[in-house]
Structures are given as C-alpha cells and as structure tokens.
Amino acid sequence: MTKKVFLTAALMLSIAFGFSQTKEELQAQKAEKQSIADAAQAEANALQAQIDALPGWRVGAFGVVGGSISNFNNWYSQGVPNNSSGNIGFTVNGFANLIEDKFFWRNSLTTNLSWVKLDDKDNPNDSDKFEPTTDVFNISSLYGRKLSEKLAASALAEYRTTILDNFNDPGYLDVGIGATWTPIENLIVVIHPLNYNFVFSDNDNIFESSLGAKIVADYTRQIGKIGFKSNLSMFQSYKDGDLSNATWTNSFSYTLWKKIGVGFDFALRSNKQEALNFATGQYATALAADPTLATPVPTFDNVDNDLQTYYTLGLTYKF
C-alpha cells in the first residue's frame, strides 16, 4: 500500500514538473516570437515611411458610426410611457493627395450626419420618422507649387453646406490664393490674403458674399492604433466683421481589432450670419402667434452669436 502511495506521489510530482517545464518553454518561445514580430513591425514601419515619402497619390478614409434604439411600453415613471426612440449618426473623413517633387494637390472630404426619432405611441399626431439633427458637409481642394521644401504658392477652393436639410441654403464657397506652409510633418497651414467668400442663400437680406482673408490649419496623424485629425477653417471679411466665420473640427479614433475601433468627433463653429438667420426665423414664428409681440426685430447688433457645437461618439471603421 505504502509503495503504491509513493509511486502515485512520484508520478504526480513528475507530471507537475513536466507541466511547469512546458509552461516555461512556451513562455520562452512566445518571447522569442514576439521579439521577431517587433523587429519585423519596425522594419515594416520604416518601409512604409519610405513609401509615404515617395511621389504619388495618398488615398485614405476613416469614419465614426454610432446609434441606438429603444422601446418602452407602460413605463409609467417617465413622461411618455409608451414610445419608441432611436438615433443614428456617422462621420466620414476622406482624403486624396497627390504629392510630387515640385507641386502638390490635396483634396479632402468631411461629412457628419445624424438622425433622431421619438415616437409617442399615445399621440397619433406626432412624427414616427427619423429626423435629421447633425448635418455637416465640407469638401476642399488645395493646389500648391513648391517654392521651397516648406513653402508653396497655393490656390484653395472650399465648399461647405448641409445636405439633409436646406441644401445650399446657406452654402459657402471660398476661392482664394496665397501661400501654404508646412512647418512640420502632417501639419499644413494655408494663408490666403486674397479670398472671396461666396454665400448662397434664399435670404439675401442676411447672407452676403464678401472679400477677405482665409486661414486653414490641418493636422492629421496616425500613431500606432491611434489616429486623429484636427482642422481649423477661418474667414475674416474685409467688408464687415459680422460676415466672418470660423469652424474647428476634430476626429479621434482608436483601433481595437483589425479595422474596427472607437471614435470621437467634436466641432465648434462661430457664424453670426447663421445666428441672425435662426433668430429671425424664431422671431417670425413668435410674431405670427402673437401680433402684439414687443420683442425687437433681430439684427446683427442685438443677436446673440452663441458658439455652435456638436459631438459624435461611437464605433469606427478604417477604410
């Protein structure tokens, strides 16, 4: 009996020791393979940097997708106990850049669209459709003739509007010439002192085209799994400061698995013409409801030019 116990114990110890050795060996093999993979990745990154430095086209895109749906029945703790709701939104940032030794041609597209729905099942008169909320569309084309490694004479055309609601009302088209400066890699600064800001709108009493200066700063970079893009577009009117505008958009993404990850977009905008147009519409609605309304008519002098903002958080897919 004692002999059997001894043999059993010895067998278990040998099995445990064998497993221990196997685990250590596997960890050593993993470390070796990981070292080889890291070295290969470093070589691949170096080769990619050389490829990126070559003349030719660079094309790419990434985006953010976010959404949710919900349905409530007899949920009495909220004001609308029977409802179905949902929201969906997406952002696409794309570029197609031609980089040559003596010139460049950079093209970019940014769009952010979202819809939301709140259907009160107890109210037959409310809407059960997805209504547009965020509505941003921007496309630009920049051509430059290199004067030096970091400075170029350039021409820019940039168009921005909404496409789901009030397409081209307003719409903005900037066309100008000046210089483009690239002080560091991935940063582009456009300074065009001669730029005309065409404004398209049905309301000519508020929106007005004018001559001015255009400044654009764009920084786009990919660091490992992290990608980000920041773009500032400003127009300063020579005719009237009320006709100036500025938009700052930012996109961040982190890859979790293959081409799928998480992303966050946010933007700021200042545009007094849009603020006055909105205030004028609100005033007309209030005046129709109450003809004795004593509130003064909105003008550039009394309108509140509140900062416009939006953000989108959701899943991303790198095209």
PDB file of C-alpha atoms in Angstrom:
ATOM      1  CA  MET A   1       0.000   0.000   0.000  1.00  0.00           C
ATOM      2  CA  THR A   2       2.815   2.356   1.008  1.00  0.00           C
ATOM      3  CA  LYS A   3       4.630   1.529  -2.200  1.00  0.00           C
ATOM      4  CA  LYS A   4       1.560   2.435  -4.290  1.00  0.00           C
ATOM      5  CA  VAL A   5       1.154   5.738  -2.459  1.00  0.00           C
ATOM      6  CA  PHE A   6       4.818   6.546  -3.034  1.00  0.00           C
ATOM      7  CA  LEU A   7       4.613   5.705  -6.730  1.00  0.00           C
ATOM      8  CA  THR A   8       1.428   7.769  -7.124  1.00  0.00           C
ATOM      9  CA  ALA A   9       3.006  10.780  -5.432  1.00  0.00           C
ATOM     10  CA  ALA A  10       6.135  10.466  -7.545  1.00  0.00           C
ATOM     11  CA  LEU A  11       4.036  10.286 -10.716  1.00  0.00           C
ATOM     12  CA  MET A  12       2.060  13.401  -9.771  1.00  0.00           C
ATOM     13  CA  LEU A  13       5.259  15.319  -8.983  1.00  0.00           C
ATOM     14  CA  SER A  14       6.786  14.320 -12.300  1.00  0.00           C
ATOM     15  CA  ILE A  15       3.615  15.391 -14.167  1.00  0.00           C
ATOM     16  CA  ALA A  16       3.557  18.736 -12.323  1.00  0.00           C
ATOM     17  CA  PHE A  17       7.247  19.277 -13.054  1.00  0.00           C
ATOM     18  CA  GLY A  18       6.645  18.372 -16.684  1.00  0.00           C
ATOM     19  CA  PHE A  19       3.816  20.903 -16.975  1.00  0.00           C
ATOM     20  CA  SER A  20       5.988  23.531 -15.296  1.00  0.00           C
ATOM     21  CA  GLN A  21       8.749  22.970 -17.775  1.00  0.00           C
ATOM     22  CA  THR A  22       6.272  23.087 -20.661  1.00  0.00           C
ATOM     23  CA  LYS A  23       4.868  26.442 -19.481  1.00  0.00           C
ATOM     24  CA  GLU A  24       8.331  27.967 -19.138  1.00  0.00           C
ATOM     25  CA  GLU A  25       9.322  26.660 -22.534  1.00  0.00           C
ATOM     26  CA  LEU A  26       6.161  28.085 -24.096  1.00  0.00           C
ATOM     27  CA  GLN A  27       6.751  31.466 -22.480  1.00  0.00           C
ATOM     28  CA  ALA A  28      10.318  31.477 -23.782  1.00  0.00           C
ATOM     29  CA  GLN A  29       9.099  30.591 -27.264  1.00  0.00           C
ATOM     30  CA  LYS A  30       6.462  33.327 -27.073  1.00  0.00           C
ATOM     31  CA  ALA A  31       9.066  35.920 -26.038  1.00  0.00           C
ATOM     32  CA  GLU A  32      11.284  34.855 -28.917  1.00  0.00           C
ATOM     33  CA  LYS A  33       8.445  35.060 -31.442  1.00  0.00           C
ATOM     34  CA  GLN A  34       7.328  38.427 -30.037  1.00  0.00           C
ATOM     35  CA  SER A  35      10.855  39.781 -30.413  1.00  0.00           C
ATOM     36  CA  ILE A  36      10.914  38.647 -34.037  1.00  0.00           C
ATOM     37  CA  ALA A  37       7.451  40.176 -34.644  1.00  0.00           C
ATOM     38  CA  ASP A  38       8.502  43.510 -33.085  1.00  0.00           C
ATOM     39  CA  ALA A  39      11.588  43.650 -35.266  1.00  0.00           C
ATOM     40  CA  ALA A  40       9.520  42.824 -38.363  1.00  0.00           C
ATOM     41  CA  GLN A  41       6.970  45.534 -37.464  1.00  0.00           C
ATOM     42  CA  ALA A  42       9.733  48.093 -37.023  1.00  0.00           C
ATOM     43  CA  GLU A  43      11.082  47.201 -40.473  1.00  0.00           C
ATOM     44  CA  ALA A  44       7.570  47.408 -41.946  1.00  0.00           C
ATOM     45  CA  ASN A  45       7.063  50.864 -40.387  1.00  0.00           C
ATOM     46  CA  ALA A  46      10.384  52.054 -41.803  1.00  0.00           C
ATOM     47  CA  LEU A  47       9.440  50.774 -45.265  1.00  0.00           C
ATOM     48  CA  GLN A  48       6.027  52.469 -45.005  1.00  0.00           C
ATOM     49  CA  ALA A  49       7.728  55.748 -44.137  1.00  0.00           C
ATOM     50  CA  GLN A  50       9.855  55.418 -47.269  1.00  0.00           C
ATOM     51  CA  ILE A  51       6.761  54.648 -49.341  1.00  0.00           C
ATOM     52  CA  ASP A  52       4.956  57.688 -47.907  1.00  0.00           C
ATOM     53  CA  ALA A  53       7.903  59.888 -48.841  1.00  0.00           C
ATOM     54  CA  LEU A  54       7.738  58.822 -52.495  1.00  0.00           C
ATOM     55  CA  PRO A  55       5.893  60.996 -55.035  1.00  0.00           C
ATOM     56  CA  GLY A  56       2.377  59.915 -55.972  1.00  0.00           C
ATOM     57  CA  TRP A  57      -1.121  59.593 -54.625  1.00  0.00           C
ATOM     58  CA  ARG A  58      -2.066  59.011 -50.979  1.00  0.00           C
ATOM     59  CA  VAL A  59      -5.690  57.971 -50.527  1.00  0.00           C
ATOM     60  CA  GLY A  60      -7.488  57.036 -47.320  1.00  0.00           C
ATOM     61  CA  ALA A  61     -10.590  57.401 -45.182  1.00  0.00           C
ATOM     62  CA  PHE A  62     -11.885  56.649 -41.702  1.00  0.00           C
ATOM     63  CA  GLY A  63     -15.201  57.217 -40.004  1.00  0.00           C
ATOM     64  CA  VAL A  64     -17.331  57.022 -36.875  1.00  0.00           C
ATOM     65  CA  VAL A  65     -20.657  55.187 -36.620  1.00  0.00           C
ATOM     66  CA  GLY A  66     -22.925  55.475 -33.584  1.00  0.00           C
ATOM     67  CA  GLY A  67     -26.535  54.579 -32.880  1.00  0.00           C
ATOM     68  CA  SER A  68     -29.123  53.161 -30.511  1.00  0.00           C
ATOM     69  CA  ILE A  69     -32.795  52.123 -30.467  1.00  0.00           C
ATOM     70  CA  SER A  70     -35.215  51.660 -27.568  1.00  0.00           C
ATOM     71  CA  ASN A  71     -38.852  50.762 -26.991  1.00  0.00           C
ATOM     72  CA  PHE A  72     -40.999  51.410 -23.897  1.00  0.00           C
ATOM     73  CA  ASN A  73     -44.447  50.061 -23.031  1.00  0.00           C
ATOM     74  CA  ASN A  74     -46.319  51.232 -19.909  1.00  0.00           C
ATOM     75  CA  TRP A  75     -43.126  52.652 -18.390  1.00  0.00           C
ATOM     76  CA  TYR A  76     -45.059  54.994 -16.125  1.00  0.00           C
ATOM     77  CA  SER A  77     -42.102  56.581 -14.358  1.00  0.00           C
ATOM     78  CA  GLN A  78     -41.364  58.705 -17.446  1.00  0.00           C
ATOM     79  CA  GLY A  79     -43.490  61.371 -19.073  1.00  0.00           C
ATOM     80  CA  VAL A  80     -44.103  59.351 -22.259  1.00  0.00           C
ATOM     81  CA  PRO A  81     -44.703  55.772 -21.010  1.00  0.00           C
ATOM     82  CA  ASN A  82     -45.283  54.281 -24.493  1.00  0.00           C
ATOM     83  CA  ASN A  83     -42.659  55.257 -27.023  1.00  0.00           C
ATOM     84  CA  SER A  84     -40.048  54.035 -29.412  1.00  0.00           C
ATOM     85  CA  SER A  85     -36.917  56.078 -29.959  1.00  0.00           C
ATOM     86  CA  GLY A  86     -33.622  55.854 -31.720  1.00  0.00           C
ATOM     87  CA  ASN A  87     -30.679  57.760 -33.063  1.00  0.00           C
ATOM     88  CA  ILE A  88     -28.037  57.045 -35.633  1.00  0.00           C
ATOM     89  CA  GLY A  89     -25.088  59.046 -36.880  1.00  0.00           C
ATOM     90  CA  PHE A  90     -21.890  58.692 -38.821  1.00  0.00           C
ATOM     91  CA  THR A  91     -18.841  60.706 -39.773  1.00  0.00           C
ATOM     92  CA  VAL A  92     -16.588  60.149 -42.780  1.00  0.00           C
ATOM     93  CA  ASN A  93     -13.175  61.760 -43.238  1.00  0.00           C
ATOM     94  CA  GLY A  94     -11.559  61.061 -46.581  1.00  0.00           C
ATOM     95  CA  PHE A  95      -8.560  62.378 -48.473  1.00  0.00           C
ATOM     96  CA  ALA A  96      -6.852  62.003 -51.841  1.00  0.00           C
ATOM     97  CA  ASN A  97      -3.491  63.762 -52.008  1.00  0.00           C
ATOM     98  CA  LEU A  98      -1.087  63.923 -54.913  1.00  0.00           C
ATOM     99  CA  ILE A  99       2.432  64.757 -53.703  1.00  0.00           C
ATOM    100  CA  GLU A 100       5.129  65.434 -56.278  1.00  0.00           C
ATOM    101  CA  ASP A 101       8.599  66.949 -56.118  1.00  0.00           C
ATOM    102  CA  LYS A 102       7.547  70.368 -57.433  1.00  0.00           C
ATOM    103  CA  PHE A 103       3.836  70.565 -56.558  1.00  0.00           C
ATOM    104  CA  PHE A 104       1.017  69.034 -54.517  1.00  0.00           C
ATOM    105  CA  TRP A 105      -2.733  68.681 -54.850  1.00  0.00           C
ATOM    106  CA  ARG A 106      -4.586  67.912 -51.616  1.00  0.00           C
ATOM    107  CA  ASN A 107      -8.286  67.003 -51.582  1.00  0.00           C
ATOM    108  CA  SER A 108     -10.395  66.250 -48.502  1.00  0.00           C
ATOM    109  CA  LEU A 109     -13.985  65.423 -47.602  1.00  0.00           C
ATOM    110  CA  THR A 110     -15.615  65.681 -44.175  1.00  0.00           C
ATOM    111  CA  THR A 111     -19.234  64.829 -43.510  1.00  0.00           C
ATOM    112  CA  ASN A 112     -21.170  64.297 -40.280  1.00  0.00           C
ATOM    113  CA  LEU A 113     -24.807  63.205 -40.485  1.00  0.00           C
ATOM    114  CA  SER A 114     -27.186  62.029 -37.767  1.00  0.00           C
ATOM    115  CA  TRP A 115     -30.887  61.369 -37.279  1.00  0.00           C
ATOM    116  CA  VAL A 116     -33.078  61.002 -34.176  1.00  0.00           C
ATOM    117  CA  LYS A 117     -36.604  59.687 -33.586  1.00  0.00           C
ATOM    118  CA  LEU A 118     -39.022  59.887 -30.631  1.00  0.00           C
ATOM    119  CA  ASP A 119     -42.388  58.313 -31.420  1.00  0.00           C
ATOM    120  CA  ASP A 120     -45.054  58.815 -28.744  1.00  0.00           C
ATOM    121  CA  LYS A 121     -47.393  55.867 -29.360  1.00  0.00           C
ATOM    122  CA  ASP A 122     -50.223  57.615 -27.472  1.00  0.00           C
ATOM    123  CA  ASN A 123     -50.054  60.674 -29.731  1.00  0.00           C
ATOM    124  CA  PRO A 124     -51.246  59.906 -33.282  1.00  0.00           C
ATOM    125  CA  ASN A 125     -50.214  63.389 -34.468  1.00  0.00           C
ATOM    126  CA  ASP A 126     -46.510  63.200 -33.667  1.00  0.00           C
ATOM    127  CA  SER A 127     -43.889  62.049 -36.135  1.00  0.00           C
ATOM    128  CA  ASP A 128     -42.594  58.471 -36.123  1.00  0.00           C
ATOM    129  CA  LYS A 129     -39.802  59.224 -38.585  1.00  0.00           C
ATOM    130  CA  PHE A 130     -36.088  59.730 -38.080  1.00  0.00           C
ATOM    131  CA  GLU A 131     -35.478  63.475 -38.299  1.00  0.00           C
ATOM    132  CA  PRO A 132     -32.062  64.920 -39.276  1.00  0.00           C
ATOM    133  CA  THR A 133     -30.106  66.624 -36.497  1.00  0.00           C
ATOM    134  CA  THR A 134     -26.386  66.950 -37.259  1.00  0.00           C
ATOM    135  CA  ASP A 135     -25.838  67.901 -40.885  1.00  0.00           C
ATOM    136  CA  VAL A 136     -22.303  68.823 -41.952  1.00  0.00           C
ATOM    137  CA  PHE A 137     -20.691  68.583 -45.382  1.00  0.00           C
ATOM    138  CA  ASN A 138     -17.296  70.028 -46.303  1.00  0.00           C
ATOM    139  CA  ILE A 139     -15.094  69.441 -49.331  1.00  0.00           C
ATOM    140  CA  SER A 140     -11.862  71.219 -50.209  1.00  0.00           C
ATOM    141  CA  SER A 141      -9.146  71.190 -52.853  1.00  0.00           C
ATOM    142  CA  LEU A 142      -5.724  72.781 -52.352  1.00  0.00           C
ATOM    143  CA  TYR A 143      -3.113  73.109 -55.103  1.00  0.00           C
ATOM    144  CA  GLY A 144       0.399  74.298 -54.357  1.00  0.00           C
ATOM    145  CA  ARG A 145       3.524  74.993 -56.374  1.00  0.00           C
ATOM    146  CA  LYS A 146       6.564  74.468 -54.162  1.00  0.00           C
ATOM    147  CA  LEU A 147       8.893  77.434 -53.660  1.00  0.00           C
ATOM    148  CA  SER A 148      10.969  75.549 -51.101  1.00  0.00           C
ATOM    149  CA  GLU A 149      10.729  72.393 -49.020  1.00  0.00           C
ATOM    150  CA  LYS A 150       8.242  74.017 -46.588  1.00  0.00           C
ATOM    151  CA  LEU A 151       6.698  76.903 -48.544  1.00  0.00           C
ATOM    152  CA  ALA A 152       4.475  76.918 -51.629  1.00  0.00           C
ATOM    153  CA  ALA A 153       2.357  79.339 -53.630  1.00  0.00           C
ATOM    154  CA  SER A 154      -1.169  77.933 -53.460  1.00  0.00           C
ATOM    155  CA  ALA A 155      -4.798  78.181 -54.515  1.00  0.00           C
ATOM    156  CA  LEU A 156      -7.721  76.845 -52.469  1.00  0.00           C
ATOM    157  CA  ALA A 157     -11.369  76.063 -53.161  1.00  0.00           C
ATOM    158  CA  GLU A 158     -13.501  75.031 -50.184  1.00  0.00           C
ATOM    159  CA  TYR A 159     -17.252  74.371 -50.149  1.00  0.00           C
ATOM    160  CA  ARG A 160     -19.422  73.667 -47.109  1.00  0.00           C
ATOM    161  CA  THR A 161     -23.152  73.315 -46.605  1.00  0.00           C
ATOM    162  CA  THR A 162     -25.844  70.968 -45.279  1.00  0.00           C
ATOM    163  CA  ILE A 163     -27.183  68.145 -47.449  1.00  0.00           C
ATOM    164  CA  LEU A 164     -30.094  66.626 -45.479  1.00  0.00           C
ATOM    165  CA  ASP A 165     -31.935  69.850 -44.794  1.00  0.00           C
ATOM    166  CA  ASN A 166     -31.696  73.240 -46.567  1.00  0.00           C
ATOM    167  CA  PHE A 167     -29.104  72.138 -49.103  1.00  0.00           C
ATOM    168  CA  ASN A 168     -27.024  75.133 -50.206  1.00  0.00           C
ATOM    169  CA  ASP A 169     -29.177  77.435 -48.054  1.00  0.00           C
ATOM    170  CA  PRO A 170     -26.792  78.620 -46.858  1.00  0.00           C
ATOM    171  CA  GLY A 171     -23.819  77.279 -48.781  1.00  0.00           C
ATOM    172  CA  TYR A 172     -20.316  78.735 -48.616  1.00  0.00           C
ATOM    173  CA  LEU A 173     -17.668  78.644 -51.333  1.00  0.00           C
ATOM    174  CA  ASP A 174     -14.221  80.064 -50.593  1.00  0.00           C
ATOM    175  CA  VAL A 175     -11.880  80.649 -53.518  1.00  0.00           C
ATOM    176  CA  GLY A 176      -8.516  82.276 -52.942  1.00  0.00           C
ATOM    177  CA  ILE A 177      -4.772  82.407 -53.493  1.00  0.00           C
ATOM    178  CA  GLY A 178      -1.783  82.883 -51.227  1.00  0.00           C
ATOM    179  CA  ALA A 179       0.765  80.623 -49.573  1.00  0.00           C
ATOM    180  CA  THR A 180       0.867  77.216 -47.875  1.00  0.00           C
ATOM    181  CA  TRP A 181       3.360  76.481 -45.121  1.00  0.00           C
ATOM    182  CA  THR A 182       4.275  73.005 -43.860  1.00  0.00           C
ATOM    183  CA  PRO A 183       6.469  73.680 -40.801  1.00  0.00           C
ATOM    184  CA  ILE A 184       6.430  70.058 -39.599  1.00  0.00           C
ATOM    185  CA  GLU A 185       5.285  66.737 -40.986  1.00  0.00           C
ATOM    186  CA  ASN A 186       1.483  66.273 -41.037  1.00  0.00           C
ATOM    187  CA  LEU A 187       0.771  69.983 -40.358  1.00  0.00           C
ATOM    188  CA  ILE A 188      -0.477  72.199 -43.194  1.00  0.00           C
ATOM    189  CA  VAL A 189      -1.107  75.930 -42.729  1.00  0.00           C
ATOM    190  CA  VAL A 190      -2.849  77.845 -45.529  1.00  0.00           C
ATOM    191  CA  ILE A 191      -2.718  81.665 -45.507  1.00  0.00           C
ATOM    192  CA  HIS A 192      -4.618  83.307 -48.365  1.00  0.00           C
ATOM    193  CA  PRO A 193      -4.919  87.108 -48.016  1.00  0.00           C
ATOM    194  CA  LEU A 194      -6.867  87.269 -51.277  1.00  0.00           C
ATOM    195  CA  ASN A 195     -10.033  85.158 -50.884  1.00  0.00           C
ATOM    196  CA  TYR A 196     -13.637  85.618 -51.913  1.00  0.00           C
ATOM    197  CA  ASN A 197     -16.339  84.071 -49.746  1.00  0.00           C
ATOM    198  CA  PHE A 198     -19.373  83.288 -51.935  1.00  0.00           C
ATOM    199  CA  VAL A 199     -22.508  82.766 -49.830  1.00  0.00           C
ATOM    200  CA  PHE A 200     -25.557  81.103 -51.410  1.00  0.00           C
ATOM    201  CA  SER A 201     -28.926  81.572 -49.697  1.00  0.00           C
ATOM    202  CA  ASP A 202     -32.575  82.375 -50.336  1.00  0.00           C
ATOM    203  CA  ASN A 203     -32.327  85.142 -47.714  1.00  0.00           C
ATOM    204  CA  ASP A 204     -30.175  87.847 -49.309  1.00  0.00           C
ATOM    205  CA  ASN A 205     -31.093  90.308 -46.534  1.00  0.00           C
ATOM    206  CA  ILE A 206     -28.877  88.410 -44.071  1.00  0.00           C
ATOM    207  CA  PHE A 207     -26.343  86.371 -46.015  1.00  0.00           C
ATOM    208  CA  GLU A 208     -23.837  88.317 -48.063  1.00  0.00           C
ATOM    209  CA  SER A 209     -20.710  87.448 -50.029  1.00  0.00           C
ATOM    210  CA  SER A 210     -17.510  89.395 -49.411  1.00  0.00           C
ATOM    211  CA  LEU A 211     -13.775  89.653 -49.968  1.00  0.00           C
ATOM    212  CA  GLY A 212     -11.456  88.704 -47.136  1.00  0.00           C
ATOM    213  CA  ALA A 213      -8.627  86.527 -45.843  1.00  0.00           C
ATOM    214  CA  LYS A 214      -8.713  82.740 -45.499  1.00  0.00           C
ATOM    215  CA  ILE A 215      -6.706  80.758 -42.942  1.00  0.00           C
ATOM    216  CA  VAL A 216      -6.747  76.947 -42.749  1.00  0.00           C
ATOM    217  CA  ALA A 217      -4.706  74.762 -40.408  1.00  0.00           C
ATOM    218  CA  ASP A 218      -4.889  70.968 -40.703  1.00  0.00           C
ATOM    219  CA  TYR A 219      -3.052  68.348 -38.666  1.00  0.00           C
ATOM    220  CA  THR A 220      -3.574  64.659 -39.466  1.00  0.00           C
ATOM    221  CA  ARG A 221      -1.559  61.835 -37.955  1.00  0.00           C
ATOM    222  CA  GLN A 222      -1.593  58.095 -37.253  1.00  0.00           C
ATOM    223  CA  ILE A 223       0.413  56.807 -34.276  1.00  0.00           C
ATOM    224  CA  GLY A 224       0.052  53.067 -33.968  1.00  0.00           C
ATOM    225  CA  LYS A 225      -3.596  52.325 -33.231  1.00  0.00           C
ATOM    226  CA  ILE A 226      -4.425  55.989 -32.605  1.00  0.00           C
ATOM    227  CA  GLY A 227      -5.497  58.305 -35.425  1.00  0.00           C
ATOM    228  CA  PHE A 228      -6.552  61.914 -35.184  1.00  0.00           C
ATOM    229  CA  LYS A 229      -7.375  64.865 -37.409  1.00  0.00           C
ATOM    230  CA  SER A 230      -7.844  68.495 -36.447  1.00  0.00           C
ATOM    231  CA  ASN A 231      -8.936  71.154 -38.940  1.00  0.00           C
ATOM    232  CA  LEU A 232      -9.440  74.883 -38.387  1.00  0.00           C
ATOM    233  CA  SER A 233     -11.028  76.901 -41.202  1.00  0.00           C
ATOM    234  CA  MET A 234     -11.422  80.687 -40.761  1.00  0.00           C
ATOM    235  CA  PHE A 235     -12.618  83.512 -42.987  1.00  0.00           C
ATOM    236  CA  GLN A 236     -12.098  87.139 -41.994  1.00  0.00           C
ATOM    237  CA  SER A 237     -14.175  89.541 -44.087  1.00  0.00           C
ATOM    238  CA  TYR A 238     -12.575  92.830 -45.126  1.00  0.00           C
ATOM    239  CA  LYS A 239     -16.039  94.387 -45.530  1.00  0.00           C
ATOM    240  CA  ASP A 240     -17.640  93.674 -42.139  1.00  0.00           C
ATOM    241  CA  GLY A 241     -16.666  91.512 -39.167  1.00  0.00           C
ATOM    242  CA  ASP A 242     -20.258  90.246 -38.993  1.00  0.00           C
ATOM    243  CA  LEU A 243     -19.629  88.393 -42.272  1.00  0.00           C
ATOM    244  CA  SER A 244     -16.657  86.447 -40.847  1.00  0.00           C
ATOM    245  CA  ASN A 245     -16.865  82.810 -39.723  1.00  0.00           C
ATOM    246  CA  ALA A 246     -14.759  80.021 -38.240  1.00  0.00           C
ATOM    247  CA  THR A 247     -15.151  76.228 -37.906  1.00  0.00           C
ATOM    248  CA  TRP A 248     -12.921  73.856 -35.925  1.00  0.00           C
ATOM    249  CA  THR A 249     -13.465  70.093 -36.359  1.00  0.00           C
ATOM    250  CA  ASN A 250     -11.663  67.247 -34.577  1.00  0.00           C
ATOM    251  CA  SER A 251     -11.729  63.471 -35.088  1.00  0.00           C
ATOM    252  CA  PHE A 252     -10.100  60.812 -32.899  1.00  0.00           C
ATOM    253  CA  SER A 253     -10.074  57.039 -33.399  1.00  0.00           C
ATOM    254  CA  TYR A 254      -8.541  54.057 -31.611  1.00  0.00           C
ATOM    255  CA  THR A 255      -8.360  50.679 -33.334  1.00  0.00           C
ATOM    256  CA  LEU A 256      -9.449  47.790 -31.118  1.00  0.00           C
ATOM    257  CA  TRP A 257      -9.490  44.874 -33.552  1.00  0.00           C
ATOM    258  CA  LYS A 258      -8.359  44.800 -37.169  1.00  0.00           C
ATOM    259  CA  LYS A 259     -10.046  47.878 -38.714  1.00  0.00           C
ATOM    260  CA  ILE A 260     -12.726  48.318 -36.039  1.00  0.00           C
ATOM    261  CA  GLY A 261     -12.359  50.657 -33.078  1.00  0.00           C
ATOM    262  CA  VAL A 262     -13.912  53.520 -31.159  1.00  0.00           C
ATOM    263  CA  GLY A 263     -14.048  57.142 -32.241  1.00  0.00           C
ATOM    264  CA  PHE A 264     -14.971  60.594 -31.013  1.00  0.00           C
ATOM    265  CA  ASP A 265     -15.718  63.670 -33.117  1.00  0.00           C
ATOM    266  CA  PHE A 266     -16.448  67.183 -31.950  1.00  0.00           C
ATOM    267  CA  ALA A 267     -16.617  70.595 -33.591  1.00  0.00           C
ATOM    268  CA  LEU A 268     -17.003  74.279 -32.777  1.00  0.00           C
ATOM    269  CA  ARG A 269     -18.339  76.986 -35.070  1.00  0.00           C
ATOM    270  CA  SER A 270     -18.908  80.731 -34.946  1.00  0.00           C
ATOM    271  CA  ASN A 271     -21.064  82.299 -37.670  1.00  0.00           C
ATOM    272  CA  LYS A 272     -23.061  85.449 -36.950  1.00  0.00           C
ATOM    273  CA  GLN A 273     -24.973  85.291 -40.243  1.00  0.00           C
ATOM    274  CA  GLU A 274     -26.346  81.858 -39.306  1.00  0.00           C
ATOM    275  CA  ALA A 275     -27.172  83.087 -35.786  1.00  0.00           C
ATOM    276  CA  LEU A 276     -29.131  86.045 -37.183  1.00  0.00           C
ATOM    277  CA  ASN A 277     -30.931  83.854 -39.726  1.00  0.00           C
ATOM    278  CA  PHE A 278     -32.037  81.467 -36.961  1.00  0.00           C
ATOM    279  CA  ALA A 279     -33.114  84.311 -34.658  1.00  0.00           C
ATOM    280  CA  THR A 280     -35.093  85.915 -37.493  1.00  0.00           C
ATOM    281  CA  GLY A 281     -36.967  82.663 -38.113  1.00  0.00           C
ATOM    282  CA  GLN A 282     -37.753  82.298 -34.387  1.00  0.00           C
ATOM    283  CA  TYR A 283     -38.976  85.910 -34.289  1.00  0.00           C
ATOM    284  CA  ALA A 284     -41.267  85.416 -37.300  1.00  0.00           C
ATOM    285  CA  THR A 285     -42.817  82.319 -35.662  1.00  0.00           C
ATOM    286  CA  ALA A 286     -43.373  84.171 -32.373  1.00  0.00           C
ATOM    287  CA  LEU A 287     -44.823  87.205 -34.159  1.00  0.00           C
ATOM    288  CA  ALA A 288     -47.296  85.021 -36.073  1.00  0.00           C
ATOM    289  CA  ALA A 289     -48.501  83.553 -32.773  1.00  0.00           C
ATOM    290  CA  ASP A 290     -48.673  86.959 -31.045  1.00  0.00           C
ATOM    291  CA  PRO A 291     -49.008  90.020 -33.361  1.00  0.00           C
ATOM    292  CA  THR A 292     -48.539  92.331 -30.339  1.00  0.00           C
ATOM    293  CA  LEU A 293     -45.073  90.933 -29.617  1.00  0.00           C
ATOM    294  CA  ALA A 294     -42.870  93.701 -28.216  1.00  0.00           C
ATOM    295  CA  THR A 295     -39.515  91.956 -28.718  1.00  0.00           C
ATOM    296  CA  PRO A 296     -37.219  93.959 -31.027  1.00  0.00           C
ATOM    297  CA  VAL A 297     -36.501  92.654 -34.513  1.00  0.00           C
ATOM    298  CA  PRO A 298     -33.204  90.658 -34.547  1.00  0.00           C
ATOM    299  CA  THR A 299     -30.258  92.466 -36.148  1.00  0.00           C
ATOM    300  CA  PHE A 300     -26.504  91.977 -36.294  1.00  0.00           C
ATOM    301  CA  ASP A 301     -26.237  94.465 -33.421  1.00  0.00           C
ATOM    302  CA  ASN A 302     -28.504  92.648 -30.949  1.00  0.00           C
ATOM    303  CA  VAL A 303     -28.341  88.972 -31.935  1.00  0.00           C
ATOM    304  CA  ASP A 304     -26.558  86.515 -29.637  1.00  0.00           C
ATOM    305  CA  ASN A 305     -23.881  84.742 -31.658  1.00  0.00           C
ATOM    306  CA  ASP A 306     -23.719  81.662 -29.410  1.00  0.00           C
ATOM    307  CA  LEU A 307     -20.971  79.141 -30.059  1.00  0.00           C
ATOM    308  CA  GLN A 308     -22.213  76.208 -32.172  1.00  0.00           C
ATOM    309  CA  THR A 309     -21.050  72.728 -31.127  1.00  0.00           C
ATOM    310  CA  TYR A 310     -21.617  69.040 -31.850  1.00  0.00           C
ATOM    311  CA  TYR A 311     -20.038  65.717 -30.936  1.00  0.00           C
ATOM    312  CA  THR A 312     -20.384  62.082 -32.017  1.00  0.00           C
ATOM    313  CA  LEU A 313     -19.179  59.031 -30.081  1.00  0.00           C
ATOM    314  CA  GLY A 314     -19.333  55.505 -31.481  1.00  0.00           C
ATOM    315  CA  LEU A 315     -17.654  52.681 -33.331  1.00  0.00           C
ATOM    316  CA  THR A 316     -15.177  53.394 -36.115  1.00  0.00           C
ATOM    317  CA  TYR A 317     -14.152  51.584 -39.259  1.00  0.00           C
ATOM    318  CA  LYS A 318     -10.930  52.383 -41.078  1.00  0.00           C
ATOM    319  CA  PHE A 319     -11.484  52.114 -44.812  1.00  0.00           C
TER     320      PHE A 319
END
